[in-house]
Amino acid sequence: MKNQNSLAIGLMTFAMFLGAGNIIFPPFLGLEAGTQYIPAMLGFLVTAVGLPALTLIVFGRLSDSAQLTKALPRPLAIAFWVLLFTAVGPAFAMPRAVTVAYEMGLKPFVSGDHLMAFSSIFVLVTLLLAFQRGKLVDYIGKIMTPLLVLMLAALAVAAFITPLGPLNIPTLDYQHKAVTSGLIQGYMTMDAIAAVGFGWIIIKAIRDKGCESPKEIFSATLKVTLVYAFLMSACYLALAYVGATSGSIAEGVSNGGELLTRYVAVVFGPLGQYLLAGIIIMACLTTTVGLTNACAEYYQQTFRSPFAMTATIVALLTGIIANFGLEQILTISLPAILILCPIAIALVLTAFVLPTTKRNSVSFVTIVFISSVLGTVDALSILGLLPESLSSLCAKYLPLFDAHASWFVPVIFALVISKCLSTKSKNPEVGLEQASTTK
């Protein structure tokens, strides 16, 4: 694949990942990290960028997104994908993107409630762009993303050339365990689960550019992943630095969106709010377009559903939920997201280590079971629904429970055992020789 195509797909990938949350979250993290900015961001980038990048690389090696769950029984595989695309699609991520785009992109400039009109237009534009399947790389990768990068670059240049002040004093969490806190916060972005969804779009885009053999697809995926990882890391570092040097305007700030709004008002004046509005709307739009395509691609490939019909249903549900039921849906879907994320990461790690064949079905099912059970425990803990007695017990016996990753060590342990058994089964003569030597 030509380098310009790799760059274009990499830009598209970056734009799809860069939602409003990815823009709002880093400034507040930087504000809390302060002088511990560098170690905190090193930890943050490992999980916020490293996990999604690993997911994309695994997809590139598999050459087909559906291969990720090939070792699972078909009903379990379908249940995973349907739940994932429902959660990151019309039930959670997409309605949130629409409402955030409205709250930060339009509401500051108008009076009254225009959410219904805004969401209708936003969803329509999303649908129109999603229908341009063959031109998605051209529209997002070659047009929309460069504009987004230029707007973000304006923020980055201002932050590093004319910071508002010195680095802040870090909060207690970042004074003594900056790297660990960064790792936890990066994991909580949940971009790893988005990477599993976006994998369908990225692999298809690579195939559409003429890559057919597994070697070509893997090579192209590596290039795309490097572009994504570089741009996303640069974006996170710049936005976090904005927060780390904005202590003078941060009094009473409770979230990164509020801090970023104050920052652009001070640095860019009246035009700052328009700059921020443009960044947020563009970021949310590229995310909803990508997720609409990912959902439709999956249903078309798995159930032979017409692409246009599935995309339209996803977009309509997104618009309806954004207007009438977001809070209720979030209450229901957030636990699903928190549970699905460990399962998705566990599947990616397993596919990275073991071949995704039916011969390894027991290993895949076991690891999914472990990540599901302990992911549920973590989700209940995050939501404050875990009984105090059980929480104390988990904190005592489950490694990384306080980091909301109690599933990680057991999954790695199960993965090591599975790999050892798999290696031994491939070389039965080794076991016979060892037995003979023992005798």
Short mmCIF file of C-alpha atoms in Angstrom, two decimals:
data_model
loop_
_atom_site.label_atom_id
_atom_site.label_comp_id
_atom_site.label_asym_id
_atom_site.label_seq_id
_atom_site.Cartn_x
_atom_site.Cartn_y
_atom_site.Cartn_z
CA MET A 1 0.00 0.00 0.00
CA LYS A 2 1.25 3.46 -0.88
CA ASN A 3 2.53 5.61 1.97
CA GLN A 4 -0.07 8.32 1.30
CA ASN A 5 -2.83 5.76 1.72
CA SER A 6 -1.29 4.52 4.97
CA LEU A 7 -1.15 8.12 6.18
CA ALA A 8 -4.75 8.78 5.15
CA ILE A 9 -6.07 5.66 6.93
CA GLY A 10 -3.91 6.52 9.95
CA LEU A 11 -5.42 10.02 10.04
CA MET A 12 -8.90 8.52 9.75
CA THR A 13 -8.12 6.14 12.63
CA PHE A 14 -6.88 9.00 14.81
CA ALA A 15 -10.00 11.05 14.09
CA MET A 16 -12.37 8.18 14.87
CA PHE A 17 -10.69 7.57 18.22
CA LEU A 18 -10.53 11.27 19.11
CA GLY A 19 -13.93 11.83 20.67
CA ALA A 20 -14.97 14.65 22.96
CA GLY A 21 -13.95 12.65 26.03
CA ASN A 22 -10.42 12.26 24.68
CA ILE A 23 -10.18 16.06 24.36
CA ILE A 24 -11.80 16.95 27.68
CA PHE A 25 -10.16 14.34 29.90
CA PRO A 26 -6.37 15.08 29.52
CA PRO A 27 -6.48 18.76 30.68
CA PHE A 28 -7.98 17.75 34.03
CA LEU A 29 -5.45 14.94 34.41
CA GLY A 30 -2.67 17.44 33.71
CA LEU A 31 -4.14 19.84 36.26
CA GLU A 32 -4.01 17.14 38.95
CA ALA A 33 -0.57 15.81 37.93
CA GLY A 34 1.17 19.20 37.79
CA THR A 35 4.93 18.82 38.29
CA GLN A 36 4.45 15.05 37.99
CA TYR A 37 3.22 15.60 34.45
CA ILE A 38 5.87 13.45 32.72
CA PRO A 39 5.60 10.24 34.83
CA ALA A 40 1.82 10.55 34.93
CA MET A 41 1.60 10.85 31.15
CA LEU A 42 4.01 7.97 30.61
CA GLY A 43 1.66 5.72 32.57
CA PHE A 44 -1.38 7.20 30.88
CA LEU A 45 -0.04 6.66 27.36
CA VAL A 46 0.78 3.01 28.06
CA THR A 47 -2.88 2.16 28.64
CA ALA A 48 -4.71 4.95 26.76
CA VAL A 49 -2.70 4.57 23.54
CA GLY A 50 -0.78 1.32 24.01
CA LEU A 51 -3.80 -0.93 24.55
CA PRO A 52 -5.72 0.36 21.50
CA ALA A 53 -2.53 0.17 19.40
CA LEU A 54 -1.99 -3.44 20.48
CA THR A 55 -5.60 -4.21 19.54
CA LEU A 56 -5.11 -2.78 16.05
CA ILE A 57 -1.87 -4.75 15.60
CA VAL A 58 -3.63 -7.97 16.63
CA PHE A 59 -6.37 -7.27 14.08
CA GLY A 60 -3.73 -6.66 11.45
CA ARG A 61 -2.12 -10.00 12.21
CA LEU A 62 -5.50 -11.75 12.10
CA SER A 63 -6.31 -9.99 8.77
CA ASP A 64 -10.02 -10.17 9.62
CA SER A 65 -11.83 -8.69 12.64
CA ALA A 66 -14.15 -11.69 12.91
CA GLN A 67 -11.11 -13.90 13.58
CA LEU A 68 -10.85 -12.43 17.08
CA THR A 69 -13.76 -14.57 18.29
CA LYS A 70 -13.37 -17.51 15.88
CA ALA A 71 -12.26 -19.84 18.69
CA LEU A 72 -15.41 -19.11 20.72
CA PRO A 73 -18.68 -21.01 20.24
CA ARG A 74 -20.69 -19.11 17.62
CA PRO A 75 -23.52 -18.03 19.99
CA LEU A 76 -21.00 -16.63 22.46
CA ALA A 77 -19.08 -14.84 19.71
CA ILE A 78 -22.25 -13.28 18.30
CA ALA A 79 -23.40 -12.23 21.78
CA PHE A 80 -20.05 -10.49 22.37
CA TRP A 81 -20.11 -8.55 19.11
CA VAL A 82 -23.79 -7.57 19.37
CA LEU A 83 -23.36 -6.33 22.94
CA LEU A 84 -20.17 -4.49 22.02
CA PHE A 85 -21.63 -2.71 19.00
CA THR A 86 -24.81 -1.87 20.89
CA ALA A 87 -22.85 -0.39 23.79
CA VAL A 88 -20.31 1.60 21.76
CA GLY A 89 -22.99 2.48 19.23
CA PRO A 90 -26.54 3.73 19.82
CA ALA A 91 -26.75 2.82 23.51
CA PHE A 92 -23.79 4.76 24.88
CA ALA A 93 -20.94 6.30 22.92
CA MET A 94 -22.85 7.78 19.99
CA PRO A 95 -25.66 9.51 21.95
CA ARG A 96 -23.05 10.88 24.35
CA ALA A 97 -21.06 12.25 21.41
CA VAL A 98 -24.16 14.02 20.07
CA THR A 99 -25.07 15.59 23.41
CA VAL A 100 -21.48 16.68 24.15
CA ALA A 101 -21.23 18.22 20.67
CA TYR A 102 -24.41 20.16 21.43
CA GLU A 103 -23.43 21.20 24.97
CA MET A 104 -19.98 22.49 23.96
CA GLY A 105 -20.42 23.19 20.26
CA LEU A 106 -23.74 25.02 20.00
CA LYS A 107 -25.39 25.70 23.36
CA PRO A 108 -22.92 28.45 24.44
CA PHE A 109 -23.90 30.52 21.39
CA VAL A 110 -27.71 30.24 21.46
CA SER A 111 -30.55 30.68 23.90
CA GLY A 112 -33.25 28.09 24.46
CA ASP A 113 -33.23 24.36 23.92
CA HIS A 114 -32.25 23.30 20.39
CA LEU A 115 -31.04 19.78 21.13
CA MET A 116 -33.66 18.10 18.94
CA ALA A 117 -32.86 20.23 15.90
CA PHE A 118 -29.12 19.92 16.47
CA SER A 119 -29.20 16.16 16.98
CA SER A 120 -31.37 15.69 13.88
CA ILE A 121 -28.89 17.59 11.71
CA PHE A 122 -25.91 15.93 13.38
CA VAL A 123 -27.32 12.44 12.86
CA LEU A 124 -28.23 13.24 9.24
CA VAL A 125 -24.69 14.42 8.46
CA THR A 126 -23.34 11.31 10.20
CA LEU A 127 -25.55 9.12 8.05
CA LEU A 128 -24.64 10.89 4.81
CA LEU A 129 -20.93 10.46 5.52
CA ALA A 130 -21.42 6.86 6.65
CA PHE A 131 -23.11 6.02 3.35
CA GLN A 132 -19.92 7.07 1.52
CA ARG A 133 -18.27 3.77 2.41
CA GLY A 134 -15.66 3.77 -0.31
CA LYS A 135 -14.81 7.43 0.30
CA LEU A 136 -14.65 7.32 4.09
CA VAL A 137 -10.84 7.49 4.04
CA ASP A 138 -11.00 10.47 1.66
CA TYR A 139 -13.60 12.41 3.66
CA ILE A 140 -12.26 11.75 7.16
CA GLY A 141 -8.61 10.92 6.55
CA LYS A 142 -7.82 13.53 3.90
CA ILE A 143 -10.22 16.40 4.69
CA MET A 144 -11.76 16.36 8.17
CA THR A 145 -8.75 15.10 10.13
CA PRO A 146 -6.25 17.65 8.78
CA LEU A 147 -8.67 20.41 9.82
CA LEU A 148 -9.00 18.82 13.25
CA VAL A 149 -5.23 18.49 13.59
CA LEU A 150 -4.72 22.15 12.64
CA MET A 151 -7.21 23.30 15.27
CA LEU A 152 -5.60 21.11 17.93
CA ALA A 153 -2.16 22.32 16.85
CA ALA A 154 -3.25 25.90 17.63
CA LEU A 155 -3.97 24.83 21.21
CA ALA A 156 -0.71 22.89 21.47
CA VAL A 157 1.47 25.73 20.15
CA ALA A 158 -0.16 28.23 22.50
CA ALA A 159 0.29 25.88 25.47
CA PHE A 160 4.02 25.31 24.93
CA ILE A 161 5.01 28.79 23.72
CA THR A 162 2.96 30.93 26.10
CA PRO A 163 1.92 28.81 29.10
CA LEU A 164 -0.35 30.52 31.61
CA GLY A 165 2.00 29.67 34.47
CA PRO A 166 4.40 27.11 35.93
CA LEU A 167 3.46 23.48 36.49
CA ASN A 168 0.93 23.07 39.30
CA ILE A 169 1.47 21.31 42.60
CA PRO A 170 0.24 17.73 42.10
CA THR A 171 -2.66 16.30 44.04
CA LEU A 172 -2.01 13.59 46.64
CA ASP A 173 -2.60 10.70 44.21
CA TYR A 174 0.02 12.02 41.82
CA GLN A 175 2.61 13.01 44.42
CA HIS A 176 3.60 9.45 45.31
CA LYS A 177 2.22 7.22 42.54
CA ALA A 178 2.05 9.31 39.40
CA VAL A 179 2.80 6.46 36.99
CA THR A 180 0.23 4.14 38.59
CA SER A 181 -2.42 6.86 38.63
CA GLY A 182 -1.69 7.57 34.97
CA LEU A 183 -2.00 3.87 34.10
CA ILE A 184 -5.38 3.67 35.83
CA GLN A 185 -6.71 6.82 34.18
CA GLY A 186 -5.54 5.64 30.76
CA TYR A 187 -7.27 2.30 31.24
CA MET A 188 -10.48 4.10 32.24
CA THR A 189 -10.63 5.90 28.87
CA MET A 190 -11.88 2.50 27.60
CA ASP A 191 -10.42 3.19 24.14
CA ALA A 192 -9.40 -0.46 23.99
CA ILE A 193 -13.03 -1.45 23.50
CA ALA A 194 -13.43 1.24 20.83
CA ALA A 195 -10.40 -0.25 19.04
CA VAL A 196 -12.18 -3.61 18.84
CA GLY A 197 -15.15 -1.90 17.18
CA PHE A 198 -13.09 0.28 14.84
CA GLY A 199 -11.05 -2.73 13.74
CA TRP A 200 -13.79 -3.64 11.25
CA ILE A 201 -13.48 -0.25 9.51
CA ILE A 202 -9.69 -0.11 9.51
CA ILE A 203 -9.11 -3.61 8.12
CA LYS A 204 -11.75 -3.01 5.43
CA ALA A 205 -10.15 0.32 4.50
CA ILE A 206 -6.78 -1.40 4.14
CA ARG A 207 -8.30 -4.14 1.99
CA ASP A 208 -10.05 -1.53 -0.18
CA LYS A 209 -6.64 -0.02 -0.98
CA GLY A 210 -5.50 -3.28 -2.57
CA CYS A 211 -3.98 -5.24 0.32
CA GLU A 212 -5.14 -8.86 0.19
CA SER A 213 -2.46 -11.16 1.60
CA PRO A 214 -2.08 -11.46 5.40
CA LYS A 215 1.49 -10.14 5.15
CA GLU A 216 0.38 -7.01 3.25
CA ILE A 217 -2.50 -6.36 5.65
CA PHE A 218 -0.28 -6.73 8.70
CA SER A 219 2.39 -4.43 7.25
CA ALA A 220 -0.20 -1.78 6.38
CA THR A 221 -1.81 -2.07 9.81
CA LEU A 222 1.54 -1.43 11.49
CA LYS A 223 1.97 1.80 9.50
CA VAL A 224 -1.60 2.92 10.27
CA THR A 225 -1.13 2.14 13.95
CA LEU A 226 2.08 4.17 14.10
CA VAL A 227 0.31 7.22 12.63
CA TYR A 228 -2.57 6.84 15.08
CA ALA A 229 -0.28 6.30 18.10
CA PHE A 230 1.95 9.29 17.27
CA LEU A 231 -0.92 11.73 16.72
CA MET A 232 -2.95 10.55 19.71
CA SER A 233 0.08 10.67 22.01
CA ALA A 234 0.97 14.18 20.83
CA CYS A 235 -2.63 15.30 21.35
CA TYR A 236 -2.79 13.86 24.86
CA LEU A 237 0.58 15.37 25.84
CA ALA A 238 -0.37 18.82 24.57
CA LEU A 239 -3.81 18.87 26.19
CA ALA A 240 -2.47 17.56 29.49
CA TYR A 241 0.21 20.28 29.43
CA VAL A 242 -2.56 22.85 29.02
CA GLY A 243 -4.06 21.62 32.28
CA ALA A 244 -0.72 21.28 34.06
CA THR A 245 0.08 24.98 33.46
CA SER A 246 -3.42 26.40 33.98
CA GLY A 247 -3.58 26.44 37.77
CA SER A 248 -4.12 30.22 37.75
CA ILE A 249 -7.53 29.84 36.10
CA ALA A 250 -8.56 26.51 37.59
CA GLU A 251 -10.24 27.62 40.82
CA GLY A 252 -13.55 25.79 41.20
CA VAL A 253 -13.05 23.72 38.05
CA SER A 254 -14.61 20.26 38.30
CA ASN A 255 -13.87 18.80 34.85
CA GLY A 256 -11.60 19.15 31.85
CA GLY A 257 -14.28 20.68 29.64
CA GLU A 258 -14.71 23.64 31.97
CA LEU A 259 -10.95 24.09 32.27
CA LEU A 260 -10.46 23.97 28.50
CA THR A 261 -13.25 26.51 27.99
CA ARG A 262 -11.58 28.94 30.39
CA TYR A 263 -8.20 28.36 28.75
CA VAL A 264 -9.28 29.16 25.20
CA ALA A 265 -11.17 32.23 26.44
CA VAL A 266 -8.01 33.59 28.09
CA VAL A 267 -5.51 32.67 25.36
CA PHE A 268 -7.57 33.16 22.19
CA GLY A 269 -10.13 35.69 23.38
CA PRO A 270 -13.66 35.70 21.89
CA LEU A 271 -12.51 33.49 19.02
CA GLY A 272 -11.40 30.82 21.47
CA GLN A 273 -14.90 29.53 22.09
CA TYR A 274 -15.47 29.14 18.35
CA LEU A 275 -12.17 27.26 18.03
CA LEU A 276 -13.14 24.90 20.85
CA ALA A 277 -16.64 24.44 19.41
CA GLY A 278 -15.15 23.50 16.05
CA ILE A 279 -12.77 20.98 17.64
CA ILE A 280 -15.50 19.33 19.70
CA ILE A 281 -18.05 19.10 16.87
CA MET A 282 -15.47 17.75 14.42
CA ALA A 283 -14.18 15.20 16.94
CA CYS A 284 -17.68 13.98 17.82
CA LEU A 285 -18.72 13.77 14.16
CA THR A 286 -15.76 11.64 13.09
CA THR A 287 -16.44 9.32 16.03
CA THR A 288 -20.14 8.86 15.22
CA VAL A 289 -19.38 8.27 11.54
CA GLY A 290 -16.79 5.64 12.43
CA LEU A 291 -19.04 3.86 14.92
CA THR A 292 -22.00 3.89 12.51
CA ASN A 293 -19.84 2.27 9.85
CA ALA A 294 -18.41 -0.27 12.29
CA CYS A 295 -21.88 -1.37 13.43
CA ALA A 296 -23.21 -1.60 9.88
CA GLU A 297 -20.13 -3.46 8.62
CA TYR A 298 -20.49 -6.08 11.33
CA TYR A 299 -24.20 -6.71 10.77
CA GLN A 300 -23.71 -6.87 7.02
CA GLN A 301 -20.84 -9.35 7.25
CA THR A 302 -22.44 -11.53 9.95
CA PHE A 303 -26.17 -11.41 9.23
CA ARG A 304 -26.19 -10.17 5.62
CA SER A 305 -28.18 -7.11 6.74
CA PRO A 306 -28.22 -4.29 4.17
CA PHE A 307 -25.61 -1.71 5.11
CA ALA A 308 -27.89 1.27 4.52
CA MET A 309 -30.71 -0.19 6.62
CA THR A 310 -28.45 -0.98 9.60
CA ALA A 311 -26.70 2.39 9.43
CA THR A 312 -30.06 4.18 9.33
CA ILE A 313 -31.39 2.26 12.34
CA VAL A 314 -28.21 2.97 14.32
CA ALA A 315 -28.38 6.68 13.48
CA LEU A 316 -32.09 6.97 14.30
CA LEU A 317 -31.68 5.22 17.65
CA THR A 318 -28.76 7.50 18.43
CA GLY A 319 -30.83 10.61 17.74
CA ILE A 320 -33.78 9.37 19.81
CA ILE A 321 -31.68 8.32 22.81
CA ALA A 322 -29.68 11.55 22.73
CA ASN A 323 -32.94 13.50 23.13
CA PHE A 324 -35.12 11.44 25.39
CA GLY A 325 -33.37 8.68 27.25
CA LEU A 326 -29.65 9.29 27.59
CA GLU A 327 -29.45 9.32 31.39
CA GLN A 328 -31.57 6.19 31.73
CA ILE A 329 -29.67 4.41 28.96
CA LEU A 330 -26.34 5.40 30.49
CA THR A 331 -27.45 3.90 33.77
CA ILE A 332 -28.10 0.61 31.99
CA SER A 333 -25.27 0.64 29.45
CA LEU A 334 -22.37 1.91 31.59
CA PRO A 335 -22.12 -1.38 33.55
CA ALA A 336 -22.14 -3.23 30.22
CA ILE A 337 -19.28 -1.06 28.95
CA LEU A 338 -17.30 -1.61 32.16
CA ILE A 339 -17.76 -5.39 31.85
CA LEU A 340 -17.18 -5.59 28.10
CA CYS A 341 -13.89 -3.69 28.25
CA PRO A 342 -12.02 -6.38 30.26
CA ILE A 343 -13.50 -9.10 28.02
CA ALA A 344 -12.39 -7.26 24.88
CA ILE A 345 -8.85 -6.69 26.21
CA ALA A 346 -8.63 -10.30 27.42
CA LEU A 347 -9.66 -11.56 23.97
CA VAL A 348 -7.06 -9.35 22.29
CA LEU A 349 -4.31 -10.56 24.63
CA THR A 350 -5.35 -14.17 24.06
CA ALA A 351 -5.41 -13.72 20.28
CA PHE A 352 -1.95 -12.13 20.53
CA VAL A 353 -0.57 -15.24 22.26
CA LEU A 354 -2.66 -18.15 20.95
CA PRO A 355 -3.92 -19.02 17.47
CA THR A 356 -7.63 -18.25 17.12
CA THR A 357 -8.56 -21.80 16.19
CA LYS A 358 -11.17 -24.18 17.55
CA ARG A 359 -8.34 -26.23 19.06
CA ASN A 360 -7.89 -23.38 21.57
CA SER A 361 -11.61 -22.99 22.21
CA VAL A 362 -11.37 -24.10 25.87
CA SER A 363 -8.66 -21.52 26.56
CA PHE A 364 -10.62 -18.70 24.94
CA VAL A 365 -13.86 -19.60 26.75
CA THR A 366 -12.06 -19.90 30.08
CA ILE A 367 -10.40 -16.52 29.71
CA VAL A 368 -13.68 -14.89 28.66
CA PHE A 369 -15.34 -16.41 31.74
CA ILE A 370 -12.63 -15.13 34.09
CA SER A 371 -12.65 -11.64 32.61
CA SER A 372 -16.48 -11.55 32.68
CA VAL A 373 -16.76 -12.52 36.35
CA LEU A 374 -13.96 -10.29 37.63
CA GLY A 375 -14.92 -7.52 35.21
CA THR A 376 -18.36 -7.56 36.78
CA VAL A 377 -16.78 -7.24 40.21
CA ASP A 378 -14.76 -4.24 39.01
CA ALA A 379 -17.84 -2.68 37.42
CA LEU A 380 -19.87 -3.02 40.62
CA SER A 381 -16.98 -1.48 42.55
CA ILE A 382 -16.71 1.50 40.17
CA LEU A 383 -20.47 2.07 40.37
CA GLY A 384 -20.43 1.83 44.16
CA LEU A 385 -22.72 -1.20 44.18
CA LEU A 386 -20.31 -3.72 45.71
CA PRO A 387 -21.10 -4.51 49.38
CA GLU A 388 -18.47 -3.15 51.76
CA SER A 389 -17.65 -6.58 53.19
CA LEU A 390 -17.11 -8.05 49.72
CA SER A 391 -15.11 -5.00 48.65
CA SER A 392 -12.74 -5.43 51.61
CA LEU A 393 -12.35 -9.11 50.78
CA CYS A 394 -11.59 -8.36 47.13
CA ALA A 395 -9.09 -5.66 48.07
CA LYS A 396 -7.29 -8.18 50.26
CA TYR A 397 -7.14 -11.12 47.85
CA LEU A 398 -7.48 -9.71 44.31
CA PRO A 399 -4.36 -8.00 42.87
CA LEU A 400 -5.08 -4.63 41.19
CA PHE A 401 -8.60 -4.47 42.64
CA ASP A 402 -8.00 -0.86 43.74
CA ALA A 403 -6.96 -0.09 40.16
CA HIS A 404 -10.27 -1.53 38.84
CA ALA A 405 -8.33 -4.26 37.03
CA SER A 406 -8.75 -7.30 39.28
CA TRP A 407 -9.31 -9.40 36.15
CA PHE A 408 -5.83 -8.74 34.75
CA VAL A 409 -3.57 -11.00 36.84
CA PRO A 410 -5.92 -14.05 36.74
CA VAL A 411 -6.29 -13.63 32.97
CA ILE A 412 -2.52 -13.45 32.48
CA PHE A 413 -2.10 -16.52 34.72
CA ALA A 414 -4.69 -18.46 32.69
CA LEU A 415 -3.06 -17.27 29.48
CA VAL A 416 0.39 -18.50 30.55
CA ILE A 417 -1.04 -21.91 31.45
CA SER A 418 -2.89 -22.09 28.14
CA LYS A 419 0.25 -21.19 26.22
CA CYS A 420 2.28 -23.85 28.05
CA LEU A 421 -0.36 -26.52 27.38
CA SER A 422 -0.62 -25.44 23.75
CA THR A 423 3.16 -25.66 23.29
CA LYS A 424 3.29 -29.05 24.99
CA SER A 425 0.48 -30.45 22.82
CA LYS A 426 2.39 -29.37 19.70
CA ASN A 427 5.49 -31.25 20.85
CA PRO A 428 4.33 -34.52 22.43
CA GLU A 429 7.71 -36.10 21.81
CA VAL A 430 9.25 -33.62 24.27
CA GLY A 431 7.00 -34.93 27.01
CA LEU A 432 7.94 -38.57 26.14
CA GLU A 433 11.64 -37.77 26.25
CA GLN A 434 11.26 -36.05 29.60
CA ALA A 435 9.33 -39.02 30.98
CA SER A 436 11.99 -41.42 29.75
CA THR A 437 14.75 -39.34 31.30
CA THR A 438 12.91 -39.26 34.62
CA LYS A 439 12.61 -43.05 34.65
#
